[in-house]
Coordinates of C-alpha atoms in Angstrom, one line a residue:
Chain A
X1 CA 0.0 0.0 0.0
X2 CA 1.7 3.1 -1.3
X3 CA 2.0 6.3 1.3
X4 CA -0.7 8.5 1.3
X5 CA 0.9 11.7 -0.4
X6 CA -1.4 15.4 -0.7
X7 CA -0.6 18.3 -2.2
X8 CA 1.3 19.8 0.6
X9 CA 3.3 16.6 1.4
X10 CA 7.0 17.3 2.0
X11 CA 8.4 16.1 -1.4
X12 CA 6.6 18.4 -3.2
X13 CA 7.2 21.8 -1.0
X14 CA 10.8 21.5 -0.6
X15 CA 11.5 18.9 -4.3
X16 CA 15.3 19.3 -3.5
X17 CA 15.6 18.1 -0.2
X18 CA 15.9 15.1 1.5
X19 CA 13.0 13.8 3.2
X20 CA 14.5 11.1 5.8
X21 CA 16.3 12.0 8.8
X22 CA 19.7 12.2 9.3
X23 CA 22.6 9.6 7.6
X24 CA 25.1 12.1 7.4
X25 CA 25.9 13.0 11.5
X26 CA 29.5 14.7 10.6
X27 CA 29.1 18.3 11.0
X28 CA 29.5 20.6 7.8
X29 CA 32.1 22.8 9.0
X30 CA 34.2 21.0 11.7
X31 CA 36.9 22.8 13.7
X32 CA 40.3 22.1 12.4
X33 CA 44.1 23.6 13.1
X34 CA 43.3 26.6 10.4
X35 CA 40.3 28.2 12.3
X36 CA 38.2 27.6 15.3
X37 CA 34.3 27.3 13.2
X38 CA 32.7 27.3 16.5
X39 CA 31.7 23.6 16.3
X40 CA 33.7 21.4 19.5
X41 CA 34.1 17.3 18.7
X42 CA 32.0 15.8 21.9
X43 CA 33.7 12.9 22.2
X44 CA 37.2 15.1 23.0
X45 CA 35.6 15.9 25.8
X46 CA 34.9 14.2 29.1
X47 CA 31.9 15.5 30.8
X48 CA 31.4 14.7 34.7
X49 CA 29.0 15.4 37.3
X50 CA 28.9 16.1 40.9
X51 CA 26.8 17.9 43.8
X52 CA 26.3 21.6 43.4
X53 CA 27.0 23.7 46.3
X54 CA 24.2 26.4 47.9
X55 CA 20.9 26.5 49.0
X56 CA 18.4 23.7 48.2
X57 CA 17.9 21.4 50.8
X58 CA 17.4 17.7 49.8
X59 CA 17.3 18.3 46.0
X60 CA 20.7 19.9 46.0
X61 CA 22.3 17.5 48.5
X62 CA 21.0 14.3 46.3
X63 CA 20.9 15.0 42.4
X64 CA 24.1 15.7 40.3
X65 CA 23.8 19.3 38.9
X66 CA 27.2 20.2 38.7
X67 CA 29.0 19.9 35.5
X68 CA 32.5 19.5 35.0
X69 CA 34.0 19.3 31.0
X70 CA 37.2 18.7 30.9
X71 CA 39.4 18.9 28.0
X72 CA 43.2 18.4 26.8
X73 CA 44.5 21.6 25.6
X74 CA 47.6 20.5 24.2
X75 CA 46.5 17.3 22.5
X76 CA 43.2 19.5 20.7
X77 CA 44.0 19.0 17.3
X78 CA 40.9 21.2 16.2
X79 CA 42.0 24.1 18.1
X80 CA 44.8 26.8 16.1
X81 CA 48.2 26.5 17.9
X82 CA 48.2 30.8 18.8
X83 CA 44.6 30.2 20.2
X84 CA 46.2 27.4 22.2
X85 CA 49.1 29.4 23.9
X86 CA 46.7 32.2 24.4
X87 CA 44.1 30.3 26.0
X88 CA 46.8 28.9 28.2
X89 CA 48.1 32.2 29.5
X90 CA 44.5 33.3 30.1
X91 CA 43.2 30.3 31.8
X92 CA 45.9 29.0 33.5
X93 CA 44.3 28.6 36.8
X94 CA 42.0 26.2 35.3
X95 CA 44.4 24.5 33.4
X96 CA 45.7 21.6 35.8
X97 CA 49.7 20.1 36.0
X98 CA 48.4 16.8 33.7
X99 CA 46.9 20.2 31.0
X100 CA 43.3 19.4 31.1
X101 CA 41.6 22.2 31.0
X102 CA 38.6 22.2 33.7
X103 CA 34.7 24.3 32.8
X104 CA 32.9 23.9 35.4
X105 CA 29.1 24.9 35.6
X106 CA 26.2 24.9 38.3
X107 CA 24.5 27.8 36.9
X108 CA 21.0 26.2 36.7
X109 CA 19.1 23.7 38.4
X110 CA 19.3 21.0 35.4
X111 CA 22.3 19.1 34.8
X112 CA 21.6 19.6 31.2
X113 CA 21.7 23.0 30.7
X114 CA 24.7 23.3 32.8
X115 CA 26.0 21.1 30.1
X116 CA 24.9 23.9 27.7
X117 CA 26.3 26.4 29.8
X118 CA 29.6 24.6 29.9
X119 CA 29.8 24.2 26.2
X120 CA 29.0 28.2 25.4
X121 CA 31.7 29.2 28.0
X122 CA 34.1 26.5 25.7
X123 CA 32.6 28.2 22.9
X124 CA 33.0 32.0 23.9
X125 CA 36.4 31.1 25.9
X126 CA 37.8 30.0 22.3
X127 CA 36.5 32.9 19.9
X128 CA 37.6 35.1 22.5
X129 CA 41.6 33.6 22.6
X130 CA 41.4 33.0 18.5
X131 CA 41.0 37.1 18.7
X132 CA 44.2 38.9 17.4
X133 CA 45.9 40.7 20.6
X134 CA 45.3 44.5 20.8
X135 CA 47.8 46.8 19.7
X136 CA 47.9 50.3 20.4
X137 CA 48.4 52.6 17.2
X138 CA 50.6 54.8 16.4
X139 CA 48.9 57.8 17.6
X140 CA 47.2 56.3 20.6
X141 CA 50.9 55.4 21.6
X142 CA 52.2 59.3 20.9
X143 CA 49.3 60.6 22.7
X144 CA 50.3 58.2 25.6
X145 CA 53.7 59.9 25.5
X146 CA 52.7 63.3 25.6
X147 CA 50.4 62.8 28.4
X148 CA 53.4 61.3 30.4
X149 CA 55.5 63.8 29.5
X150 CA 53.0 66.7 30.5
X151 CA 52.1 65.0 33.3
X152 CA 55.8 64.6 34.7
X153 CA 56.0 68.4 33.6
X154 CA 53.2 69.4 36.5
X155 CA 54.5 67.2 39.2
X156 CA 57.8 69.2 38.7
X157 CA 56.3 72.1 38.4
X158 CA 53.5 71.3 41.8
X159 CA 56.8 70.4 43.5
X160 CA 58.8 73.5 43.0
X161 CA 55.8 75.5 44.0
X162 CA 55.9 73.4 47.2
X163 CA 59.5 74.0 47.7
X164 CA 59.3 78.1 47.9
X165 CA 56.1 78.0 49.9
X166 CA 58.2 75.7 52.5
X167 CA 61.4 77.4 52.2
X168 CA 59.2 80.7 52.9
X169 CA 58.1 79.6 56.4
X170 CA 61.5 78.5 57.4
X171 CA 63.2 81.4 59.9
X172 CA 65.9 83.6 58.1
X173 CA 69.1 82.2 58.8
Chain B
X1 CA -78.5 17.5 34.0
X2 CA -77.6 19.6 36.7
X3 CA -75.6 23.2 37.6
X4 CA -72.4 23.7 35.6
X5 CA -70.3 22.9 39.2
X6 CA -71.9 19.6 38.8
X7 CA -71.1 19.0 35.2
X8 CA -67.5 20.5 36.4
X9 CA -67.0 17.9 39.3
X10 CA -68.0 15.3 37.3
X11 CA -65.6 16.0 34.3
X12 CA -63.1 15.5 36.9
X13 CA -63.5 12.6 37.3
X14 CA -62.1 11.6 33.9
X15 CA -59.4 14.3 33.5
X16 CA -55.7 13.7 34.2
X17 CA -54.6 14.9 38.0
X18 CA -53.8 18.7 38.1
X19 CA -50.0 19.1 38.0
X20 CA -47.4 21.7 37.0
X21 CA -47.3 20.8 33.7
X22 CA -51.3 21.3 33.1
X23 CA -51.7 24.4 34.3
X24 CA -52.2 27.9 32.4
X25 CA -51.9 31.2 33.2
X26 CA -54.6 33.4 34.5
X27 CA -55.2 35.9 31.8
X28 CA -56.4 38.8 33.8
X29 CA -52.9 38.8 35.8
X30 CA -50.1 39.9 33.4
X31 CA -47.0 40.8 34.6
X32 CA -45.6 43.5 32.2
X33 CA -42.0 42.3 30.4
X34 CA -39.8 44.9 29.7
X35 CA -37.6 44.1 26.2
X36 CA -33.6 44.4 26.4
X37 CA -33.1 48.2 25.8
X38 CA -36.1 49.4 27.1
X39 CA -36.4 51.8 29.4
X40 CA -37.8 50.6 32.7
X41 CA -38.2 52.6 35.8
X42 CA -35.8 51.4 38.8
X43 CA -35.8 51.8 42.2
X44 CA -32.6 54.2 43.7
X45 CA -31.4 52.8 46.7
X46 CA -28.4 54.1 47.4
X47 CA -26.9 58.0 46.9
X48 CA -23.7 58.7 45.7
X49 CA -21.8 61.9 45.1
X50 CA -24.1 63.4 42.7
X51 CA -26.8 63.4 45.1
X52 CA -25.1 64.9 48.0
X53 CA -23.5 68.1 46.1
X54 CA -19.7 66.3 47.0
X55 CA -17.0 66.2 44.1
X56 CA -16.1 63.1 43.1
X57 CA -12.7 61.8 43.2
X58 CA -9.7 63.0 41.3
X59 CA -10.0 61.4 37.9
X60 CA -13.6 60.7 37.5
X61 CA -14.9 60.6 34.3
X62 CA -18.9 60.5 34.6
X63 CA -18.9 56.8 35.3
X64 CA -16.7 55.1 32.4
X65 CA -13.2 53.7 33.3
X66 CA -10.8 56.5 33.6
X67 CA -7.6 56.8 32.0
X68 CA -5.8 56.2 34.9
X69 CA -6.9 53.0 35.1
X70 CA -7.0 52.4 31.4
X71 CA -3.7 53.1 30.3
X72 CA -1.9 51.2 30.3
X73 CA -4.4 47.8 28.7
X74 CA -3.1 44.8 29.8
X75 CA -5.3 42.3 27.5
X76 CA -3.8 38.9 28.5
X77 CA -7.4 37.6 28.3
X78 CA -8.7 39.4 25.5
X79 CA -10.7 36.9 23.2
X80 CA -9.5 33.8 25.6
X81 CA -12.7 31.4 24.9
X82 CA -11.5 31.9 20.7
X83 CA -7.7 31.0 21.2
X84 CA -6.3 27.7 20.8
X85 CA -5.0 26.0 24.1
X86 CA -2.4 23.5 24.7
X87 CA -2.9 21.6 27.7
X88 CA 0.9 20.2 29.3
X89 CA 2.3 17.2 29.5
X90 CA 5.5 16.6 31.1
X91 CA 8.6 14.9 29.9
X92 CA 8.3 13.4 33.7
X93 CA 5.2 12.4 33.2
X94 CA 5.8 10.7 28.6
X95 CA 8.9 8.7 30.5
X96 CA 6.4 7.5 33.1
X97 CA 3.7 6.6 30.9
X98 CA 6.4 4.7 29.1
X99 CA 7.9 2.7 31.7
X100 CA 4.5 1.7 33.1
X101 CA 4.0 0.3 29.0
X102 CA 0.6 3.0 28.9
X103 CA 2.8 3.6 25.5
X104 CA 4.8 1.8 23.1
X105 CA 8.3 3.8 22.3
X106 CA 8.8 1.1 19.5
X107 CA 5.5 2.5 17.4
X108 CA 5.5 6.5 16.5
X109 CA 3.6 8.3 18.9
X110 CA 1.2 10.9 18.5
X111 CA -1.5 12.6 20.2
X112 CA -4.1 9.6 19.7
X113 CA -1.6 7.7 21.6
X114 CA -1.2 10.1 24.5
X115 CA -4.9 9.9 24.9
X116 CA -5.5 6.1 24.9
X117 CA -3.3 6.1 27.8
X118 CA -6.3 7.8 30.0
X119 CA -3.5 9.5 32.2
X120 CA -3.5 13.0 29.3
X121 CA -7.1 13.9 28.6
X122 CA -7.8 16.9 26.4
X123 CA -11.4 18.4 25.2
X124 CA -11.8 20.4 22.0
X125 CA -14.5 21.7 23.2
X126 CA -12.3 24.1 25.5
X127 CA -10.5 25.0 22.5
X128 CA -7.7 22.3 23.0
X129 CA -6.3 22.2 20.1
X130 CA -3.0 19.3 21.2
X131 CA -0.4 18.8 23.6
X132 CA 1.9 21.0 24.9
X133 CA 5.2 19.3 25.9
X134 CA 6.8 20.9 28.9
X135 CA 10.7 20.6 29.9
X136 CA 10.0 19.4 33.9
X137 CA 11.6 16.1 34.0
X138 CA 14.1 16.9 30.7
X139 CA 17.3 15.5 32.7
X140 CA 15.6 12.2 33.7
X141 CA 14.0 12.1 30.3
X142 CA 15.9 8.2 28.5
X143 CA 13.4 7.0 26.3
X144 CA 14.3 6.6 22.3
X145 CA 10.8 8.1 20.7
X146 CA 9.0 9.2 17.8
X147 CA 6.8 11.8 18.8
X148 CA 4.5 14.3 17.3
X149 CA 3.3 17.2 19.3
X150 CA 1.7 20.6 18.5
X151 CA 3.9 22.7 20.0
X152 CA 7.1 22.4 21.9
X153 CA 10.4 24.1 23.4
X154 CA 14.2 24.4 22.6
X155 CA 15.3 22.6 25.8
X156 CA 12.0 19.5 25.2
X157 CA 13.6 18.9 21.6
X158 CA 17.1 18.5 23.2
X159 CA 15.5 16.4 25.6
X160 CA 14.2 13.9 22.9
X161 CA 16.6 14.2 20.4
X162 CA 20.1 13.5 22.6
X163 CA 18.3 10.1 23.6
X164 CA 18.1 9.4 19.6
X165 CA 14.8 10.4 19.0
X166 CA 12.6 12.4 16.7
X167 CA 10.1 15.3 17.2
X168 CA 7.7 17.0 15.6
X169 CA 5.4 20.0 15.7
X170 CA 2.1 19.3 13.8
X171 CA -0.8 21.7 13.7
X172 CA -4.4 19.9 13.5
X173 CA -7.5 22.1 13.3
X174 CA -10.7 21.5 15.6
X175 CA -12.5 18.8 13.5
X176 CA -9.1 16.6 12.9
X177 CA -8.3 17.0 17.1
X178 CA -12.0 16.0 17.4
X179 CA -11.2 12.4 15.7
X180 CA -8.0 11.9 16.8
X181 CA -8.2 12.2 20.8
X182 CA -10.9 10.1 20.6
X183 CA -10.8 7.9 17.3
X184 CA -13.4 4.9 18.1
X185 CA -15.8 7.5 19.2
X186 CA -15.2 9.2 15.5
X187 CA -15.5 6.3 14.1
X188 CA -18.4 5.1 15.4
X189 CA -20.2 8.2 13.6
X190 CA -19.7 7.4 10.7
X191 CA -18.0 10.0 9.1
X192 CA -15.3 10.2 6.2
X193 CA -12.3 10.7 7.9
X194 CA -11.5 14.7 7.5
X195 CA -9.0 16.5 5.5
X196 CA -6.4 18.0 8.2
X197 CA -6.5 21.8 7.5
X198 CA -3.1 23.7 7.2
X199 CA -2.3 26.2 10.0
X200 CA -4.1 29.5 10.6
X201 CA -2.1 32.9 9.9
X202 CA -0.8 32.9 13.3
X203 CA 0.4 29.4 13.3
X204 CA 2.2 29.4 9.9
X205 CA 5.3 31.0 11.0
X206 CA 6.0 28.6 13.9
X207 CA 5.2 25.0 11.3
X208 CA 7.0 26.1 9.0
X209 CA 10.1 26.6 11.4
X210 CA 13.1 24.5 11.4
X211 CA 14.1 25.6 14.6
X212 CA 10.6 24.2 16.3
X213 CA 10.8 21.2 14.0
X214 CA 7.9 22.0 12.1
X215 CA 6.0 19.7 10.3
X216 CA 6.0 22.0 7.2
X217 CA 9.5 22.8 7.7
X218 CA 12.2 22.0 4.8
X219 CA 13.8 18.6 6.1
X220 CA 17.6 19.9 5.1
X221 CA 17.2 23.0 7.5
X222 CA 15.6 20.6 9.8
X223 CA 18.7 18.6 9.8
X224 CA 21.1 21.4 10.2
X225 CA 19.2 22.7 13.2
X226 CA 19.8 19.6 15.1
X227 CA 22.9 19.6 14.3
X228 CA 22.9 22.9 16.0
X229 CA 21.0 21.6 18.8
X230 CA 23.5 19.1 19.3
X231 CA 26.3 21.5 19.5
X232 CA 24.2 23.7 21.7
X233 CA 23.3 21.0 24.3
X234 CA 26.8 19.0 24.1
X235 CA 25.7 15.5 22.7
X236 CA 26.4 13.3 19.8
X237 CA 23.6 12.6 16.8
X238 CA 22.9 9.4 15.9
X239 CA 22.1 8.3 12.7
X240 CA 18.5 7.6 11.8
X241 CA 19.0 5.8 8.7
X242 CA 19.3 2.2 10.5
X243 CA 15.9 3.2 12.3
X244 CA 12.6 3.0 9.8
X245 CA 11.2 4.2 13.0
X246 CA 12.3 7.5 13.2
X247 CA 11.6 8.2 9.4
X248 CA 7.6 7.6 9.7
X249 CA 6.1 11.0 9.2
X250 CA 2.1 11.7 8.5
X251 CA 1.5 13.7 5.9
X252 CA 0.4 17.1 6.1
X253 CA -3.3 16.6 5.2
X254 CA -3.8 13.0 6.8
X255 CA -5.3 12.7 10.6
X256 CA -4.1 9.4 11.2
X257 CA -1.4 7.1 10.7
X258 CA -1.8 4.6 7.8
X259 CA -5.5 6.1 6.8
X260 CA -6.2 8.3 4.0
X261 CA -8.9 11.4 4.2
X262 CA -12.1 10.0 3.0
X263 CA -11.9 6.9 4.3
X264 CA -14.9 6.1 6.2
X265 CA -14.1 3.2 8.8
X266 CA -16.7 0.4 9.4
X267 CA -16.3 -0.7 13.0
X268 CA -19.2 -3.4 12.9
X269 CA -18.3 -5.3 9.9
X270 CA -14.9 -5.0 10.9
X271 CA -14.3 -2.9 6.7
X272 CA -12.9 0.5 5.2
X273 CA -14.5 2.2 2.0
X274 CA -12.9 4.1 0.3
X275 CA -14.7 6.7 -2.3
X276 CA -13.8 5.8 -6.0
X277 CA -15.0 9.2 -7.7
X278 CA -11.7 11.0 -8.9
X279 CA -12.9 14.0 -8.3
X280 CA -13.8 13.0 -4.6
X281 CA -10.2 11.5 -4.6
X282 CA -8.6 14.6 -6.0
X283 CA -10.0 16.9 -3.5
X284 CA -8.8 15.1 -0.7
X285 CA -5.3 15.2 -1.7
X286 CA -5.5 19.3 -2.7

């Protein structure tokens, strides 16, 4: 018995696509040594769970909310080497001696959006390190200058001031 | 014979016993009716500010509701008894309903299935138009399913689809709920099986979504948001295409699965007929 198939049926709204679920589960722009696309490989990560800490009484003493992620830094192969040494020197105090690099999240109630909330922080934490490092220009570093140099200018300048008002008040020798 | 009381009395005799139902009214006692929008006189009880030469209080405008309290309109009940309604059900309570075998994860589920179960009820006549699927319970949430809902939430398909399942948002108007919450009772009337309308104004936008997993939704974009969703929510997709399962779909216009509109179902002798007139044919798949 052939599938009952209207007017509106999916084949004939959208001709060019295809109508079964997924066979295909490898993502379309995967993260490689080149450029951080913003997708992470889950199974590089380990993902534990333990008690969260604060109020709750017998709900928060019993269910796993806490979410730990933990990754390698160094062994990433889908993470650019300059991210890498950035994100090293920025998170270092969650980088242990072994180099995992521990996210940690009890933000919510459900363990699996603390999940989700562990893998934006991965997410933003990355994007943020594959930034290129701020360098003043050229004028912003002149104008630095000149303020320093004006600046030392008046401190002379207050101090002398300073100096003849004190010297004033001393006795005439 | 004898005086008219006599003739009365004994006509009594014969006539039914004076009840209710018997009586008539006494046409020399009328009591005037007064039409809806005609002016009656009414009795003043009670005088207020008008009658005592006081002013009234700051913002009074003659009796209507003053801007004050007007402004600013909070109509969150405006036209309540004409919109749809989605009564809840909770993930808690699907993954119960499935452990206690009330529902069979290996079959696709949809809201004919939630209803046999006698634990979800829902009643068009209060405008309940499907189920809405509610994220309580989304973290103890295990079971592998096929589900079609009418509307649902970015954390519920997370939920179902990091377990390896499917889910859909399908819109069914008020005559296609009516015979599929309760199907035996449809098909005991009689009646051709109905031609599922296609979503009102309002609803078009969210079907036709790939981010709600709309049932009118292109299946590539569909694909690509769960791969988002995956990313999102930190879990691995499986692949469907070892699962016939998870690739059973109704279509747009049919009510329920494995029947056509315009079948009419013969529960008695146990048949199906289905109408031979092309034209009759046609028009149920338009």
């Amino acid at each position: 018995m052939p599938a009952f198939k209207s007017d509106q049926s999916l084949d004939k709204l959208y001709p060019k696509s295809n109508t079964t679920s997924s066979t295909d589960t490898t993502p379309a722009k995967p993260s490689t040594a080149q450029q951080f696309t913003g997708h992470i490989p889950i199974d590089k990560l380990e993902i534990s769970y333990c008690r969260s800490s604060g109020p709750g009484g017998q709900h928060v003493n019993t269910t796993n909310t806490k979410v730990t992620v933990q990754l390698h830094l160094q062994s990433a192969d889908w993470i650019p080497h300059e991210t890498k040494l950035r994100l090293q020197e920025l998170h270092k105090n969650s980088i242990n001696k072994e180099g995992f690099w521990m996210i940690r999240s009890d933000k919510t109630r459900i363990q699996m959006m603390n999940v989700a909330d562990c893998m934006d922080k991965i997410r933003c934490y990355i994007t943020e390190a594959s930034k290129p490092l701020y360098t003043p220009s050229i004028e912003t570093l002149e104008k630095i200058r000149l303020n320093r140099e004006r600046a030392a200018i008046r401190r002379l300048e207050q101090k002398r001031i300073r100096s003849v008002t004190k010297s004033s008040r001393r006795s005439v020798d | 014979m004898s005086s008219p009381t006599e003739k009365a009395l004994h006509l009594l005799r014969y006539l039914p016993r004076v009840s209710l139902n018997n009586l008539s009214p006494n046409p020399y006692f009328k009591k005037k009716t007064y039409k809806v929008g005609q002016y009656r006189p009414r009795e003043k009880i009670n005088k207020s500010n008008r009658e005592r030469l006081r002013f009234w209080p700051v913002g009074y405008e003659g009796g209507r509701v003053p801007f004050y309290l007007k402004i600013p309109i909070e109509e969150y009940y405006k036209n309540h008894k004409y919109r749809r309604q989605y009564p809840p059900l909770t993930l808690f309570q699907l993954q119960l309903m499935i452990d206690n075998k009330a529902i069979d994860p290996e079959e696709p589920i949809d809201l004919t299935s939630l209803c046999n179960t006698n634990f979800y009820r829902i009643d068009p006549r209060f405008n309940h138009f499907g189920v809405h699927l509610t994220d309580e319970g989304c973290n103890e949430f295990r079971a592998k399913v096929n589900i079609e809902v009418q509307y649902a939430r970015e954390p519920v398909i997370a939920a179902i689809e990091r377990n390896g399942g499917v889910i859909t948002a399908a819109y069914y108007d008020i005559n296609s709920v009516i015979a599929l919450h309760r199907p035996m009772d449809f098909f005991q009337k009689g009646e051709p099986i109905p031609k599922r309308m296609l979503p009102t104004e309002d609803a078009v936008e969210y079907y036709t979504d790939p981010k709600n997993r709309g049932y009118l939704a292109d299946p590539q974009k569909v694909e690509e948001e769960r791969q988002i969703l995956a990313q999102k929510y930190g879990y691995k997709l499986p692949d469907h295409s070892r699962d016939p399962i998870m690739n059973i779909r109704k279509d747009p216009r049919q009510v329920f699965f494995g029947l056509e509109p315009g079948w009419v179902v013969n529960l008695r002798d146990r048949q199906i007929l289905r109408p031979t007139d092309p034209d009759l044919n046609q028009y149920y798949r338009d």
